[in-house]
Coordinates of C-alpha atoms and ligand atoms in Angstrom, one line a residue:
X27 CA 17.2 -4.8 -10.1
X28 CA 19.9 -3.5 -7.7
X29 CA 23.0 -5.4 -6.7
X30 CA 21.4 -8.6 -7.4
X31 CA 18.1 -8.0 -5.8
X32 CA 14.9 -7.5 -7.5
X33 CA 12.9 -4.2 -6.0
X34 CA 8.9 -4.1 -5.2
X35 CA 7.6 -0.4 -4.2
X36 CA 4.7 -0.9 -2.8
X37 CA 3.7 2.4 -2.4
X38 CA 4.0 5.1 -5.2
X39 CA 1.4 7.7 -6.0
X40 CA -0.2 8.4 -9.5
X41 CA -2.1 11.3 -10.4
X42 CA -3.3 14.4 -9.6
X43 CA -3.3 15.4 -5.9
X44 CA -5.9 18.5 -4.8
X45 CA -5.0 18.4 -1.2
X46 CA -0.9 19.1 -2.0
X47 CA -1.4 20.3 -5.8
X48 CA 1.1 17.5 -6.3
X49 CA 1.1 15.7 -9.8
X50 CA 2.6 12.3 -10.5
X51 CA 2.7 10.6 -14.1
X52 CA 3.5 7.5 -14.9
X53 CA 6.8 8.5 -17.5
X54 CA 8.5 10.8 -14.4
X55 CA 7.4 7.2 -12.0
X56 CA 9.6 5.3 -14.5
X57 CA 12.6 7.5 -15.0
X58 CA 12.6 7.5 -11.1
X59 CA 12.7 3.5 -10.9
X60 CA 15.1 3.3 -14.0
X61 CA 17.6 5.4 -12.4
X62 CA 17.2 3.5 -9.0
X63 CA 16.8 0.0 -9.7
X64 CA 13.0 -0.5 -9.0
X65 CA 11.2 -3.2 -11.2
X66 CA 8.2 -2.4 -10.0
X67 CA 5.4 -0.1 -8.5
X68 CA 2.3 -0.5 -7.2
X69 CA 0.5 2.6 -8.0
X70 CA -1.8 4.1 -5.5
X71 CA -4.5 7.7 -6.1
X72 CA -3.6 10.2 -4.1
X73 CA -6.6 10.4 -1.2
X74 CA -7.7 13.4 -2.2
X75 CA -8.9 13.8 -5.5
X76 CA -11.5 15.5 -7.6
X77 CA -12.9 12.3 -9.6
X78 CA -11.6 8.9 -8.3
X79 CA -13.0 7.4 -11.3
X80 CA -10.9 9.2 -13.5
X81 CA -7.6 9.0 -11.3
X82 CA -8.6 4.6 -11.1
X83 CA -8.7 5.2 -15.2
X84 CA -5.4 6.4 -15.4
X85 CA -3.7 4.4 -13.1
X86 CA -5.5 1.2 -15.4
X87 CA -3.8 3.0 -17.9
X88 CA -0.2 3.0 -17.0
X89 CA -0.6 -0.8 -16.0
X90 CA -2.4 -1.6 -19.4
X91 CA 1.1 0.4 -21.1
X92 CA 3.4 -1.5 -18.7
X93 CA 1.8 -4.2 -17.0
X94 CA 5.3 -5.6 -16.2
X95 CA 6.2 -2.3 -14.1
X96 CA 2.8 -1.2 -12.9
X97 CA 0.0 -3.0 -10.5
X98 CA -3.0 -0.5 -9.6
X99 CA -5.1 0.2 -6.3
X100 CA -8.4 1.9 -6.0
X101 CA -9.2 4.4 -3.5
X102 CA -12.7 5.7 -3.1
X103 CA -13.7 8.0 -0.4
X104 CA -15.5 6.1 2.0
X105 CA -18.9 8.0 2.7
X106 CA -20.1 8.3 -1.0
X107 CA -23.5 6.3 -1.1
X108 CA -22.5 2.8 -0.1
X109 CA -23.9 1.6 -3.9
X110 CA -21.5 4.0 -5.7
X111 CA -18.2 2.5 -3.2
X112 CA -19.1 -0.9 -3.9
X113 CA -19.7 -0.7 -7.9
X114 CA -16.3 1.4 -8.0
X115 CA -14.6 -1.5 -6.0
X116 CA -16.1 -4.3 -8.3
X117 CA -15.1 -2.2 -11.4
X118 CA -11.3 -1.8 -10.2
X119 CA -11.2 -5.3 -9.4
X120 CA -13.1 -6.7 -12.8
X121 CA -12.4 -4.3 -15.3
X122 CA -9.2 -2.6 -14.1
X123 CA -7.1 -5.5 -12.6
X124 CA -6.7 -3.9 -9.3
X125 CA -5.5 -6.1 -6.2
X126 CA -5.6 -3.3 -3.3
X127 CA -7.8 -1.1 -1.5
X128 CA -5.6 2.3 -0.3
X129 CA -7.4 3.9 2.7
X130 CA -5.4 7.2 3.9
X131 CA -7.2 7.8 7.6
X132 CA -5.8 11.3 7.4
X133 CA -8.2 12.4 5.0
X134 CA -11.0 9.5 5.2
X135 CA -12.1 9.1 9.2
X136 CA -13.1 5.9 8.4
X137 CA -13.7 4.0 12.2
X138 CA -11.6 1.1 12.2
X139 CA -13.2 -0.7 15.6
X140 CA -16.3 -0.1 15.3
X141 CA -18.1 -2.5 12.4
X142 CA -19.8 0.1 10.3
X143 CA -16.4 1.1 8.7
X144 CA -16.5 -3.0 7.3
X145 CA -17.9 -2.4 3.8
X146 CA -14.4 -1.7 3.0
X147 CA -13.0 -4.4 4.1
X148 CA -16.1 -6.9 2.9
X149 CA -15.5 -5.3 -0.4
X150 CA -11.6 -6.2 -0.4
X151 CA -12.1 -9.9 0.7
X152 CA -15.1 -10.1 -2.1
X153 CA -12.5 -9.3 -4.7
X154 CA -9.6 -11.1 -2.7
X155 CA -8.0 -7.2 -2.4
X156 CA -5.4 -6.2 -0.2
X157 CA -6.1 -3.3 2.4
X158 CA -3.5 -0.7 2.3
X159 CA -4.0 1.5 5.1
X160 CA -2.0 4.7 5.8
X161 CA -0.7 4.8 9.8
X162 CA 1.0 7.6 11.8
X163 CA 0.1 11.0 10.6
X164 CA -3.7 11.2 11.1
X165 CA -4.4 9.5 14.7
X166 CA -6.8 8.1 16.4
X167 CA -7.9 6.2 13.2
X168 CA -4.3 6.4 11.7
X169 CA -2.9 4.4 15.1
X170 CA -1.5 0.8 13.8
X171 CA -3.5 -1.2 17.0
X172 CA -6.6 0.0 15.7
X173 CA -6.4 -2.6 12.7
X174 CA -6.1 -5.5 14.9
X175 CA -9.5 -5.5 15.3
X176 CA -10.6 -5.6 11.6
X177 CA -7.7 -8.5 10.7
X178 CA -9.7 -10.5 13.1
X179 CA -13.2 -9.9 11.6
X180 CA -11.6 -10.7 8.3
X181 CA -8.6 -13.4 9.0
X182 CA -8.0 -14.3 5.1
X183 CA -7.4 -10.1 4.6
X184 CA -4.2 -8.9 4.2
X185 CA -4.1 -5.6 5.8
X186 CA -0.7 -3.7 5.2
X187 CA 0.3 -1.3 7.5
X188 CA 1.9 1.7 5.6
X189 CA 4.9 3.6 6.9
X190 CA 4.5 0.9 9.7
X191 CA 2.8 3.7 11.8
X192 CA 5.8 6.3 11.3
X193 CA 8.4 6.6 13.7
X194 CA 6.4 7.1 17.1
X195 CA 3.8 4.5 16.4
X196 CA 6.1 1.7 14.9
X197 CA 6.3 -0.1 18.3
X198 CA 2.1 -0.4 17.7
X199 CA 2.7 -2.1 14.4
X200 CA 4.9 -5.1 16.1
X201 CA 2.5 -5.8 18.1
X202 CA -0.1 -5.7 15.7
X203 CA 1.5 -7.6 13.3
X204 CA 2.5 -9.5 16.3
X205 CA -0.9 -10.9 16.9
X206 CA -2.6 -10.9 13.7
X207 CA -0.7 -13.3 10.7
X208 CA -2.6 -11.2 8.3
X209 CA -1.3 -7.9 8.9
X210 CA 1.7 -7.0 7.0
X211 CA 4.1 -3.7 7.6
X212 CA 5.4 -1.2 4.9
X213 CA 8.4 0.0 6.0
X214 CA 8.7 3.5 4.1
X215 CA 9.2 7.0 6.5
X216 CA 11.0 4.6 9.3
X217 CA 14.5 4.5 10.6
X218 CA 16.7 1.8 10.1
X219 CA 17.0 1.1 13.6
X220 CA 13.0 0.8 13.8
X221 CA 13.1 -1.5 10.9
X222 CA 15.9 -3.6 13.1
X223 CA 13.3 -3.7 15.6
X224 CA 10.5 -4.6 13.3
X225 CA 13.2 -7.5 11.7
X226 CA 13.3 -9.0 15.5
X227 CA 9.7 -9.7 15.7
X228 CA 8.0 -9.9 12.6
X229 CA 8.9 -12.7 10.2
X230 CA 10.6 -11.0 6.8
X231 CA 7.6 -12.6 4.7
X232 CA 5.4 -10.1 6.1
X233 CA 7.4 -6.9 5.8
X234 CA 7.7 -4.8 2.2
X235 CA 9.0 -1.9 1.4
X236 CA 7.4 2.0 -0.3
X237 CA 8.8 4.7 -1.1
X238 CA 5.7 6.9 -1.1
X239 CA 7.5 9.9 -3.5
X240 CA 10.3 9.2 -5.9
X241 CA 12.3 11.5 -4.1
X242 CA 12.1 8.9 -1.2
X243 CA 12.8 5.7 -3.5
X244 CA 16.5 6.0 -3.3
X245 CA 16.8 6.4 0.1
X246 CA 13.8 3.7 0.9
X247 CA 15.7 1.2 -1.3
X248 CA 18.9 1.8 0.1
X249 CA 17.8 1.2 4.0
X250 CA 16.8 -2.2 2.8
X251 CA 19.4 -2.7 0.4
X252 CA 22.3 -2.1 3.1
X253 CA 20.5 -3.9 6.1
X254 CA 22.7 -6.6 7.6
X255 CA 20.4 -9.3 7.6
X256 CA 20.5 -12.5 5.5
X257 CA 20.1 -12.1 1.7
X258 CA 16.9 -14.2 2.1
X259 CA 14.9 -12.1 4.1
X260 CA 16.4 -9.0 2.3
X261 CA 14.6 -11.1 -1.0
X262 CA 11.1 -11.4 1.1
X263 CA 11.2 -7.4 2.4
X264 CA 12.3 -6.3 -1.3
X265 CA 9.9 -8.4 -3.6
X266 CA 9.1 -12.2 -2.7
X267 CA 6.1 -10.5 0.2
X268 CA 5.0 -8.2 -2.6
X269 CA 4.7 -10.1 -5.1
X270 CA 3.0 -13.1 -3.2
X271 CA 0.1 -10.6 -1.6
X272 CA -0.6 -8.3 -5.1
X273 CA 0.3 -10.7 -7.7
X274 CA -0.2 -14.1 -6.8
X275 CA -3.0 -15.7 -9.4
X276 CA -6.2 -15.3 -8.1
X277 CA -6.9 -18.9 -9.7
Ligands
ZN30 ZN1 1.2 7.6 0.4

């Protein structure tokens, strides 16, 4: 909780990282949101890692030791044998709890227009997962207007748009999001000025914010926090739009 408002980080990494060497656990993840206000995390593997089984295990882990701070996503490398992607989705959702898919198209060229690439999605609306997708960094599959296609093959998906494309693409996210009520926009790595754009034409109940790196959580929080927009769409971009896509009972 900061100044009244309760905080949702939608995108934190846990675990170990072989493409940057970079190692996140779940204690140093708390201290970080502690000392910044940040109730919770959803916690994503990095997209390169040496077993996705054991990085899912871990992250069930820190949600089964705070389920109050934690929420989990899988991420499985898309070209292992299509059995072995789907029985690792079915056990993140069953088993481990998870609510999200993370695909990172900078290390996983996974087509988005083309329909071969729609086991992941198929396997995210059969467990009534969210698709996380990494945009910017990594194009042509990283480009936001790409995913406009995929929302409309599956219109019940939410499909959240990380980093909302970066700064050069975050035009692309408006007008995805624009189109398609099922895509949603992270707002972490953009300026505050971009997210003034992104406030003008996207509705506040389908924007949330990441921080990506604890480093970044301060500074994510704060663009948010110091936004001049109404408190209730502050409440939507900070937690309500979070909350409602990862944690809603799946009844
Ligand atoms: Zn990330």
């Amino acid at each position: 909780m900061k100044n009244g408002f309760q905080l949702y980080d939608t995108h934190a990494h846990l675990g170990l990282a072989r493409h940057s060497g970079r190692r996140q656990t779940a204690e140093t993840l708390l201290e970080a949101m502690d000392r910044h206000g940040v109730d919770r995390s959803m916690l994503l593997p990095f997209p390169v890692v040496d077993d996705f089984r054991r990085e899912h295990d871990g992250i069930a882990e820190a949600v089964r030791r705070y389920p109050k701070r934690f929420a989990g996503a899988a991420c499985v490398y898309p070209f292992v044998s299509p059995e072995a992607f789907r029985d690792e989705i079915k056990r993140c959702a069953e088993e481990l709890g998870f609510r999200a898919i993370k695909l990172q198209p900078q290390y996983q060229a996974l087509n988005p227009v083309g329909t071969r690439g729609d086991f992941l999605y198929e396997a995210a609306a059969r467990h009534r997962m969210a698709v996380i997708v990494h945009t910017g960094s990594g194009v042509p599959f990283a480009l936001p207007s790409l995913y406009i296609l995929p929302a409309r093959r599956f219109p019940e998906l939410p499909i959240i748009l990380g980093h909302g494309g970066g700064s050069v693409y975050m035009l692309e996210t408006i007008v995805a999001a624009s189109v398609c009520p099922n895509i949603y926009i992270e707002l972490s790595s953009l300026m505050p000025h971009h997210i003034a754009d992104i406030l003008a034409h996207v509705p506040s109940n389908r924007l949330m914010v990441g921080s990506d790196l604890p480093e970044s959580m301060e500074t994510e929080m704060h663009k948010m926090l110091t936004m001049a927009i109404p408190d209730l769409a502050k409440r939507d971009v900070l937690w309500n739009t979070a909350e409602r896509v990862f944690d809603a009972p799946l009844g």
